[in-house]
PDB file of C-alpha atoms in Angstrom:
ATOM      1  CA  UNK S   1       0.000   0.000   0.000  1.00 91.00           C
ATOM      2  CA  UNK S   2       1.657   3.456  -1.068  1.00 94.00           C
ATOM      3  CA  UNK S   3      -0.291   6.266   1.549  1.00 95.00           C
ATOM      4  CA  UNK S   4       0.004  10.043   1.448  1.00 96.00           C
ATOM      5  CA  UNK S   5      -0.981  11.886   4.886  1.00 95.00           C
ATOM      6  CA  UNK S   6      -1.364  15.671   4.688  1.00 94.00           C
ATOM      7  CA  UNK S   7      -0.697  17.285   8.241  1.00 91.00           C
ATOM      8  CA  UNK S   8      -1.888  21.099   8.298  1.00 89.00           C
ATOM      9  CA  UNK S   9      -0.157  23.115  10.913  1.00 86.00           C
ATOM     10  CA  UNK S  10      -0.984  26.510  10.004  1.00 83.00           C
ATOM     11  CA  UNK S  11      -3.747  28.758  12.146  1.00 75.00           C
ATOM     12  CA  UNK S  12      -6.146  29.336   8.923  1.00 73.00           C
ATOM     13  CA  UNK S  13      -6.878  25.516   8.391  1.00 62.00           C
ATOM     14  CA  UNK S  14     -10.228  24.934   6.491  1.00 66.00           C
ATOM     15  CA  UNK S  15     -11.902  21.252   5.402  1.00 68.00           C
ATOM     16  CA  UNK S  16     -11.107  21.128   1.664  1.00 72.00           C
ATOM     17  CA  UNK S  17      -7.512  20.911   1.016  1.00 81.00           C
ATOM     18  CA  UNK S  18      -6.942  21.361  -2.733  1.00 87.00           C
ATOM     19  CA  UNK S  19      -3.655  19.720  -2.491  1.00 92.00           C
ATOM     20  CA  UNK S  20      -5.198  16.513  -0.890  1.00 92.00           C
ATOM     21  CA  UNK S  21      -8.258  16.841  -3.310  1.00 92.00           C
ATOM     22  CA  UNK S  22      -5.470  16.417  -6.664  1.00 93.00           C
ATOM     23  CA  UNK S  23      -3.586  13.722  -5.161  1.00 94.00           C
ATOM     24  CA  UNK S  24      -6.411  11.808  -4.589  1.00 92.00           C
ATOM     25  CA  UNK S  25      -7.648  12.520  -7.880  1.00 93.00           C
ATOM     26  CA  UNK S  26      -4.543  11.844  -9.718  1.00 92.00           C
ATOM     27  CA  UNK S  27      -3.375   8.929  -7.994  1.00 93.00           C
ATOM     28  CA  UNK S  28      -6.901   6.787  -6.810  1.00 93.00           C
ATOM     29  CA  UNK S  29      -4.845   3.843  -5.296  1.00 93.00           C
ATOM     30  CA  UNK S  30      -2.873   5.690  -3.060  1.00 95.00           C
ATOM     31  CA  UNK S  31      -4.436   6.149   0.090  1.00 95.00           C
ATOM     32  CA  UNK S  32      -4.776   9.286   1.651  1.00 95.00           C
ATOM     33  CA  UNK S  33      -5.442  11.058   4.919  1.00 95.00           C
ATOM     34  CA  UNK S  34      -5.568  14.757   5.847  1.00 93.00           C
ATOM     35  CA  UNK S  35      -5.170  15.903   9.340  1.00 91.00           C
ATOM     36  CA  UNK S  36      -4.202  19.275  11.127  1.00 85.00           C
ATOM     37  CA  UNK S  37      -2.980  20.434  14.284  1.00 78.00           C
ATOM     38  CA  UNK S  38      -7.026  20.345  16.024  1.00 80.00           C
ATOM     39  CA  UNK S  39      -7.143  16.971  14.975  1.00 84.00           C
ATOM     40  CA  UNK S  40      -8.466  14.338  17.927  1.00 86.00           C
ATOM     41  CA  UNK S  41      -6.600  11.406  19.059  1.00 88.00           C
ATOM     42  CA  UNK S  42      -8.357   8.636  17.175  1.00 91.00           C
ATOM     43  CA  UNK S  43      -7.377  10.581  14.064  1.00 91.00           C
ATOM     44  CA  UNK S  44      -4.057  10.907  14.948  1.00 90.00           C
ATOM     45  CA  UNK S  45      -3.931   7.122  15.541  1.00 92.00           C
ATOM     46  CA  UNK S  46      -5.383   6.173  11.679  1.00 94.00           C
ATOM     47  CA  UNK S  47      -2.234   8.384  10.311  1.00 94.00           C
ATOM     48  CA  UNK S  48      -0.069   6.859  12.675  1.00 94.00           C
ATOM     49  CA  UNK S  49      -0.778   3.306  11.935  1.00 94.00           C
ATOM     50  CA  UNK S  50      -1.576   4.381   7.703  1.00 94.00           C
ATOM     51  CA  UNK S  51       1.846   5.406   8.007  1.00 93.00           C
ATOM     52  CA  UNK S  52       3.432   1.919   9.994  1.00 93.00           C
ATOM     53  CA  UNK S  53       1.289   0.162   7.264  1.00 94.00           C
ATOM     54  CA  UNK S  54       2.159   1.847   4.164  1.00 93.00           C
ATOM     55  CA  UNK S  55       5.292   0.527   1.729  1.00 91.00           C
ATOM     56  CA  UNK S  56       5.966   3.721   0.770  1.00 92.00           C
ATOM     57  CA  UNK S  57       4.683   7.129   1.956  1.00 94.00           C
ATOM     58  CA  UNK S  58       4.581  10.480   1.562  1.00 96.00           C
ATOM     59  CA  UNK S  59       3.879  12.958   4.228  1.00 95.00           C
ATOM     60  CA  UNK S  60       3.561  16.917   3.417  1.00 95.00           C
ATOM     61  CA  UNK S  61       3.585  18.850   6.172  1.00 92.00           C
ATOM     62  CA  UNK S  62       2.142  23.019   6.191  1.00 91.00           C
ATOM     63  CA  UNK S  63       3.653  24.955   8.595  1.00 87.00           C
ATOM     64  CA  UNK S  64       3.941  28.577   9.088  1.00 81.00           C
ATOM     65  CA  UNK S  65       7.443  30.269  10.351  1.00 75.00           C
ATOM     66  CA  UNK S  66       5.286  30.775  13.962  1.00 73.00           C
ATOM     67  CA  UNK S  67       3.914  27.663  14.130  1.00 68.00           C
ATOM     68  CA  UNK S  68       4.813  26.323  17.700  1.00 65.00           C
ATOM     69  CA  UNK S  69       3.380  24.025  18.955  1.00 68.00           C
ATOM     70  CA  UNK S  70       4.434  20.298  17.656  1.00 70.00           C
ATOM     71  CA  UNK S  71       3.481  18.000  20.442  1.00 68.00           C
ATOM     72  CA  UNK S  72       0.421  16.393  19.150  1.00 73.00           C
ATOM     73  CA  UNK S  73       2.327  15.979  15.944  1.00 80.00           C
ATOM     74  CA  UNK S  74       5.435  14.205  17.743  1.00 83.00           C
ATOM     75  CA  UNK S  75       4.537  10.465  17.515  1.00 86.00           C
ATOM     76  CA  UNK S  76       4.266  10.885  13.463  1.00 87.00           C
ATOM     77  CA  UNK S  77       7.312  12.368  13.390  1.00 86.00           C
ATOM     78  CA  UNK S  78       9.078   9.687  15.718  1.00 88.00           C
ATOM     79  CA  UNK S  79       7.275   7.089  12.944  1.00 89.00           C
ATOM     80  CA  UNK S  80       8.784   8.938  10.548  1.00 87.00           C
ATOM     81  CA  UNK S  81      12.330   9.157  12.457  1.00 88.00           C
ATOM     82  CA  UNK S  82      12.467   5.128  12.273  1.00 85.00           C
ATOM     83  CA  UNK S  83      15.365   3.792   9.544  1.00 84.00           C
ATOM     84  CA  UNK S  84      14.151   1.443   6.760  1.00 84.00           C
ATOM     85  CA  UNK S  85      11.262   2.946   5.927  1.00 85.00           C
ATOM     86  CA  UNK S  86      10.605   4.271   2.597  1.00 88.00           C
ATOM     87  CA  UNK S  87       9.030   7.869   2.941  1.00 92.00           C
ATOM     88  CA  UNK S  88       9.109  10.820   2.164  1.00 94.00           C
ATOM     89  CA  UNK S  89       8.996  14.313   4.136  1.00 94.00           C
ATOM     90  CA  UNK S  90       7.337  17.233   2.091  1.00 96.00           C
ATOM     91  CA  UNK S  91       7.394  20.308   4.071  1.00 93.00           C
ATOM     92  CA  UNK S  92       5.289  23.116   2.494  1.00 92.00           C
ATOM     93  CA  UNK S  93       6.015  26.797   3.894  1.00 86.00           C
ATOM     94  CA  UNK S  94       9.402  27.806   6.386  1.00 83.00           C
ATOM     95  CA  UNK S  95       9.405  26.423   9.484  1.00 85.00           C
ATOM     96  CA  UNK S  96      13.053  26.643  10.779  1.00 85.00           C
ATOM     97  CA  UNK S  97      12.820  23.897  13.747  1.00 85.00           C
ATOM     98  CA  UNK S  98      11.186  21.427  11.411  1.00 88.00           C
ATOM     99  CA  UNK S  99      14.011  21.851   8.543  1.00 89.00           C
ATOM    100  CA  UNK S 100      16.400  21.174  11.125  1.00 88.00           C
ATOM    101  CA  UNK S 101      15.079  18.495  12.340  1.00 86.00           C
ATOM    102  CA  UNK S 102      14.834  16.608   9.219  1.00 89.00           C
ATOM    103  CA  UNK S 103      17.805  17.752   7.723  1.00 87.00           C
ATOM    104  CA  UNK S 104      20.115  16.270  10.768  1.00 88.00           C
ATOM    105  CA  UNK S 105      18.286  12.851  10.125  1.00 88.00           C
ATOM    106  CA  UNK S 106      19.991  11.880   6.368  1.00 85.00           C
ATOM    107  CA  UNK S 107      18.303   8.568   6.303  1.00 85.00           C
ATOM    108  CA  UNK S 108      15.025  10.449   6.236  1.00 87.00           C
ATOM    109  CA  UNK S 109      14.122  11.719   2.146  1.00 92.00           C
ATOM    110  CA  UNK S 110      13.101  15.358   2.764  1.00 93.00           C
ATOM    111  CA  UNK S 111      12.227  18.424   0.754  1.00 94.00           C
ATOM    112  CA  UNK S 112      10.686  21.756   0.703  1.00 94.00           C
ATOM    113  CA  UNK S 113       8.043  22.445  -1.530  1.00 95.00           C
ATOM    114  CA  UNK S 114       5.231  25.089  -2.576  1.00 93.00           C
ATOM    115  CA  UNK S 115       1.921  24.249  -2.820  1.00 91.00           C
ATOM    116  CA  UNK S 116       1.978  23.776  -6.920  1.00 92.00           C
ATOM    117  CA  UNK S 117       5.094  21.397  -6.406  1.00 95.00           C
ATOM    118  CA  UNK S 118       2.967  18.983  -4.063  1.00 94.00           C
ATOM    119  CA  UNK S 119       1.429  16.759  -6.192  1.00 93.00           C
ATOM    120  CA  UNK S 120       4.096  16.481  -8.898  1.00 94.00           C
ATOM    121  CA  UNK S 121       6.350  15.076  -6.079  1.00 95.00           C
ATOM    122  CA  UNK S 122       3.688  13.183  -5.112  1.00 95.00           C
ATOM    123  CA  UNK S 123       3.398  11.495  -8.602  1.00 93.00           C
ATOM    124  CA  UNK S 124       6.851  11.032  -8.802  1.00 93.00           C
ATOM    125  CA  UNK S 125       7.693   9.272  -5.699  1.00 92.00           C
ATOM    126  CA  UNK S 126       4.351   7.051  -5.602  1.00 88.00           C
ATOM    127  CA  UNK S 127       4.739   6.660  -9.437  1.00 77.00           C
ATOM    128  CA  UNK S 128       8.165   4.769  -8.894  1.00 56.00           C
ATOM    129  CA  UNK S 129       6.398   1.652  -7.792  1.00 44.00           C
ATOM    130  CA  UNK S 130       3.735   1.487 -10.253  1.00 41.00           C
TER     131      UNK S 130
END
């Protein structure tokens, strides 16, 4: 199973998520999941195990420079901390802590996008297996 999870971080979150809306679209047997930083528990604990079950993943994250507060958001990115796994980290917007937390963790595949560049990566990396 190839999964894409689309965390939203920033304060103006709103329930239709264009970017979520093409990938699903564009690539109907990947399966994919949208969360943001409001999100309960349960749903927290579908991206968490979509993401333990997926072969291959890709996980965009939106973040604004401000954005604070990453606790709730911690035990996706220990998942994605684990070595082995083939994922990869799409972070949409600056968000200095986050960048440096991928980017001292080389076994972890990460970029920094826009919003237009989303699904292309997408496509690419999901597209490999198909």
């Amino acid at each position: 199973m190839q999964a894409f999870l689309y965390v939203d971080l920033t304060s103006d979150t709103s329930f239709q998520q264009p970017v979520v809306e093409e990938v699903h679209k564009s690539l109907p047997s990947v399966s994919v999941l949208d969360i943001d930083a409001r999100s309960d528990k349960l749903l927290q604990h579908y991206a968490l195990r979509l993401l333990r079950e997926a072969a291959r993943a890709v996980v965009c994250i939106k973040a604004e420079e401000h954005t604070q507060d990453l606790g709730s958001l911690m035990p996706l990115l220990e998942e994605l901390f684990q070595e082995g796994k083939q994922r990869l980290v799409l972070l949409q917007g600056q968000h200095p802590r986050l960048q440096r937390i991928f980017s001292a963790r080389s076994h972890v595949a990460f970029k920094v996008v826009t919003e237009e560049e989303v699904v292309q990566e997408v496509k690419r990396y999901c597209g490999e297996l198909s």
